[in-house]
Amino acid sequence: MKILRRVTGPVAVNTYLVINEERAEGVLVDPGGDAEALEELIARERIAVKAILLTHGHFDHIGACAHFQRRGIPVYIHSEDAKMLYTHANLGAAMGCSVESLHADYEVADGEELNLAGMKFRVLYTPGHTRGGVCYLTGNTIFSGDTLFAGSVGRSDFPGG
């Protein structure tokens, strides 16, 4: 497994491309924006992206999702945050950022194991930052979104937190 990080979107979100090198396939985690730059990264790595995993539904983590969904890449999010993909609850309007709305292809639940691009991702339900916040555990790596910040816990003071 190879993991590449890119900082994307209007408020500098960590977006990850998780690659199964044996299969030349991957998964995007929290594509917050900059779809064209992510497309270039995917092309450079010569992989097929098989899924988008969202840790939560805030605008800064979902900004490029509609772009990739139009290419046939399914979007996964916890059921408690699914409505954030197409409502003001994603906080985009409140922050002066427009986000193209979309609907989730799959709603994940705590403890569920996803088999994507030949890799296993376990869903860990971690509400706090949002009602439907999750982390994804694969191997010895966890993708925590805004559940954790560098050196601190994530924010829980936004609506729905």
PDB file of N, CA and C in Angstrom, residues 10-45:
ATOM      1  N   PRO A  10     -10.384  25.119  -0.276  1.00  0.00           N
ATOM      2  CA  PRO A  10     -10.240  26.497   0.194  1.00  0.00           C
ATOM      3  C   PRO A  10      -9.647  26.655   1.586  1.00  0.00           C
ATOM      4  N   VAL A  11      -9.685  25.600   2.403  1.00  0.00           N
ATOM      5  CA  VAL A  11      -9.115  25.722   3.750  1.00  0.00           C
ATOM      6  C   VAL A  11      -8.057  24.656   4.034  1.00  0.00           C
ATOM      7  N   ALA A  12      -7.402  24.180   2.984  1.00  0.00           N
ATOM      8  CA  ALA A  12      -6.238  23.300   3.104  1.00  0.00           C
ATOM      9  C   ALA A  12      -6.525  22.005   3.879  1.00  0.00           C
ATOM     10  N   VAL A  13      -7.326  21.153   3.265  1.00  0.00           N
ATOM     11  CA  VAL A  13      -7.666  19.849   3.835  1.00  0.00           C
ATOM     12  C   VAL A  13      -6.673  18.807   3.351  1.00  0.00           C
ATOM     13  N   ASN A  14      -6.354  17.864   4.209  1.00  0.00           N
ATOM     14  CA  ASN A  14      -5.535  16.731   3.798  1.00  0.00           C
ATOM     15  C   ASN A  14      -6.401  15.743   3.025  1.00  0.00           C
ATOM     16  N   THR A  15      -6.058  15.562   1.759  1.00  0.00           N
ATOM     17  CA  THR A  15      -6.700  14.574   0.904  1.00  0.00           C
ATOM     18  C   THR A  15      -5.693  13.467   0.669  1.00  0.00           C
ATOM     19  N   TYR A  16      -6.156  12.235   0.720  1.00  0.00           N
ATOM     20  CA  TYR A  16      -5.249  11.101   0.564  1.00  0.00           C
ATOM     21  C   TYR A  16      -5.645  10.245  -0.632  1.00  0.00           C
ATOM     22  N   LEU A  17      -4.640   9.780  -1.337  1.00  0.00           N
ATOM     23  CA  LEU A  17      -4.809   8.780  -2.371  1.00  0.00           C
ATOM     24  C   LEU A  17      -4.141   7.520  -1.844  1.00  0.00           C
ATOM     25  N   VAL A  18      -4.941   6.505  -1.582  1.00  0.00           N
ATOM     26  CA  VAL A  18      -4.455   5.236  -1.032  1.00  0.00           C
ATOM     27  C   VAL A  18      -4.394   4.258  -2.193  1.00  0.00           C
ATOM     28  N   ILE A  19      -3.201   3.754  -2.466  1.00  0.00           N
ATOM     29  CA  ILE A  19      -2.969   2.978  -3.677  1.00  0.00           C
ATOM     30  C   ILE A  19      -2.608   1.524  -3.356  1.00  0.00           C
ATOM     31  N   ASN A  20      -3.288   0.623  -4.038  1.00  0.00           N
ATOM     32  CA  ASN A  20      -2.903  -0.784  -4.041  1.00  0.00           C
ATOM     33  C   ASN A  20      -2.041  -0.954  -5.292  1.00  0.00           C
ATOM     34  N   GLU A  21      -0.741  -0.952  -5.111  1.00  0.00           N
ATOM     35  CA  GLU A  21       0.187  -0.983  -6.249  1.00  0.00           C
ATOM     36  C   GLU A  21       0.100  -2.276  -7.052  1.00  0.00           C
ATOM     37  N   GLU A  22      -0.242  -3.378  -6.405  1.00  0.00           N
ATOM     38  CA  GLU A  22      -0.353  -4.651  -7.113  1.00  0.00           C
ATOM     39  C   GLU A  22      -1.480  -4.632  -8.138  1.00  0.00           C
ATOM     40  N   ARG A  23      -2.544  -3.892  -7.840  1.00  0.00           N
ATOM     41  CA  ARG A  23      -3.708  -3.864  -8.718  1.00  0.00           C
ATOM     42  C   ARG A  23      -3.815  -2.574  -9.535  1.00  0.00           C
ATOM     43  N   ALA A  24      -2.933  -1.617  -9.268  1.00  0.00           N
ATOM     44  CA  ALA A  24      -2.996  -0.304  -9.924  1.00  0.00           C
ATOM     45  C   ALA A  24      -4.372   0.330  -9.723  1.00  0.00           C
ATOM     46  N   GLU A  25      -4.864   0.218  -8.478  1.00  0.00           N
ATOM     47  CA  GLU A  25      -6.147   0.792  -8.100  1.00  0.00           C
ATOM     48  C   GLU A  25      -5.982   1.574  -6.810  1.00  0.00           C
ATOM     49  N   GLY A  26      -6.932   2.483  -6.563  1.00  0.00           N
ATOM     50  CA  GLY A  26      -6.822   3.280  -5.363  1.00  0.00           C
ATOM     51  C   GLY A  26      -8.153   3.793  -4.862  1.00  0.00           C
ATOM     52  N   VAL A  27      -8.061   4.486  -3.729  1.00  0.00           N
ATOM     53  CA  VAL A  27      -9.197   5.083  -3.050  1.00  0.00           C
ATOM     54  C   VAL A  27      -8.810   6.511  -2.678  1.00  0.00           C
ATOM     55  N   LEU A  28      -9.724   7.454  -2.898  1.00  0.00           N
ATOM     56  CA  LEU A  28      -9.527   8.840  -2.458  1.00  0.00           C
ATOM     57  C   LEU A  28     -10.214   9.022  -1.112  1.00  0.00           C
ATOM     58  N   VAL A  29      -9.527   9.673  -0.192  1.00  0.00           N
ATOM     59  CA  VAL A  29     -10.118   9.989   1.108  1.00  0.00           C
ATOM     60  C   VAL A  29     -10.206  11.501   1.232  1.00  0.00           C
ATOM     61  N   ASP A  30     -11.413  11.999   1.467  1.00  0.00           N
ATOM     62  CA  ASP A  30     -11.680  13.428   1.682  1.00  0.00           C
ATOM     63  C   ASP A  30     -11.147  14.343   0.580  1.00  0.00           C
ATOM     64  N   PRO A  31     -11.635  14.176  -0.652  1.00  0.00           N
ATOM     65  CA  PRO A  31     -11.198  15.085  -1.722  1.00  0.00           C
ATOM     66  C   PRO A  31     -11.874  16.452  -1.585  1.00  0.00           C
ATOM     67  N   GLY A  32     -11.221  17.341  -0.865  1.00  0.00           N
ATOM     68  CA  GLY A  32     -11.800  18.629  -0.500  1.00  0.00           C
ATOM     69  C   GLY A  32     -11.881  19.656  -1.599  1.00  0.00           C
ATOM     70  N   GLY A  33     -11.236  19.426  -2.705  1.00  0.00           N
ATOM     71  CA  GLY A  33     -11.265  20.375  -3.810  1.00  0.00           C
ATOM     72  C   GLY A  33     -10.128  20.080  -4.763  1.00  0.00           C
ATOM     73  N   ASP A  34      -9.876  21.047  -5.651  1.00  0.00           N
ATOM     74  CA  ASP A  34      -8.772  20.936  -6.605  1.00  0.00           C
ATOM     75  C   ASP A  34      -8.840  19.643  -7.410  1.00  0.00           C
ATOM     76  N   ALA A  35     -10.009  19.391  -7.987  1.00  0.00           N
ATOM     77  CA  ALA A  35     -10.236  18.160  -8.736  1.00  0.00           C
ATOM     78  C   ALA A  35      -9.208  17.964  -9.839  1.00  0.00           C
ATOM     79  N   GLU A  36      -8.847  19.046 -10.532  1.00  0.00           N
ATOM     80  CA  GLU A  36      -7.893  18.913 -11.646  1.00  0.00           C
ATOM     81  C   GLU A  36      -6.528  18.446 -11.157  1.00  0.00           C
ATOM     82  N   ALA A  37      -6.073  18.995 -10.046  1.00  0.00           N
ATOM     83  CA  ALA A  37      -4.783  18.572  -9.486  1.00  0.00           C
ATOM     84  C   ALA A  37      -4.837  17.113  -9.045  1.00  0.00           C
ATOM     85  N   LEU A  38      -5.966  16.701  -8.482  1.00  0.00           N
ATOM     86  CA  LEU A  38      -6.111  15.297  -8.094  1.00  0.00           C
ATOM     87  C   LEU A  38      -6.153  14.395  -9.322  1.00  0.00           C
ATOM     88  N   GLU A  39      -6.809  14.858 -10.385  1.00  0.00           N
ATOM     89  CA  GLU A  39      -6.817  14.093 -11.641  1.00  0.00           C
ATOM     90  C   GLU A  39      -5.390  13.903 -12.162  1.00  0.00           C
ATOM     91  N   GLU A  40      -4.584  14.948 -12.083  1.00  0.00           N
ATOM     92  CA  GLU A  40      -3.187  14.845 -12.535  1.00  0.00           C
ATOM     93  C   GLU A  40      -2.415  13.840 -11.702  1.00  0.00           C
ATOM     94  N   LEU A  41      -2.624  13.865 -10.388  1.00  0.00           N
ATOM     95  CA  LEU A  41      -1.957  12.918  -9.498  1.00  0.00           C
ATOM     96  C   LEU A  41      -2.359  11.485  -9.848  1.00  0.00           C
ATOM     97  N   ILE A  42      -3.637  11.261 -10.052  1.00  0.00           N
ATOM     98  CA  ILE A  42      -4.136   9.926 -10.388  1.00  0.00           C
ATOM     99  C   ILE A  42      -3.543   9.458 -11.720  1.00  0.00           C
ATOM    100  N   ALA A  43      -3.497  10.347 -12.695  1.00  0.00           N
ATOM    101  CA  ALA A  43      -2.926  10.003 -14.002  1.00  0.00           C
ATOM    102  C   ALA A  43      -1.435   9.695 -13.880  1.00  0.00           C
ATOM    103  N   ARG A  44      -0.738  10.485 -13.087  1.00  0.00           N
ATOM    104  CA  ARG A  44       0.703  10.277 -12.902  1.00  0.00           C
ATOM    105  C   ARG A  44       0.977   8.927 -12.249  1.00  0.00           C
ATOM    106  N   GLU A  45       0.103   8.518 -11.337  1.00  0.00           N
ATOM    107  CA  GLU A  45       0.272   7.233 -10.648  1.00  0.00           C
ATOM    108  C   GLU A  45      -0.236   6.062 -11.475  1.00  0.00           C
TER     109      GLU A  45
END
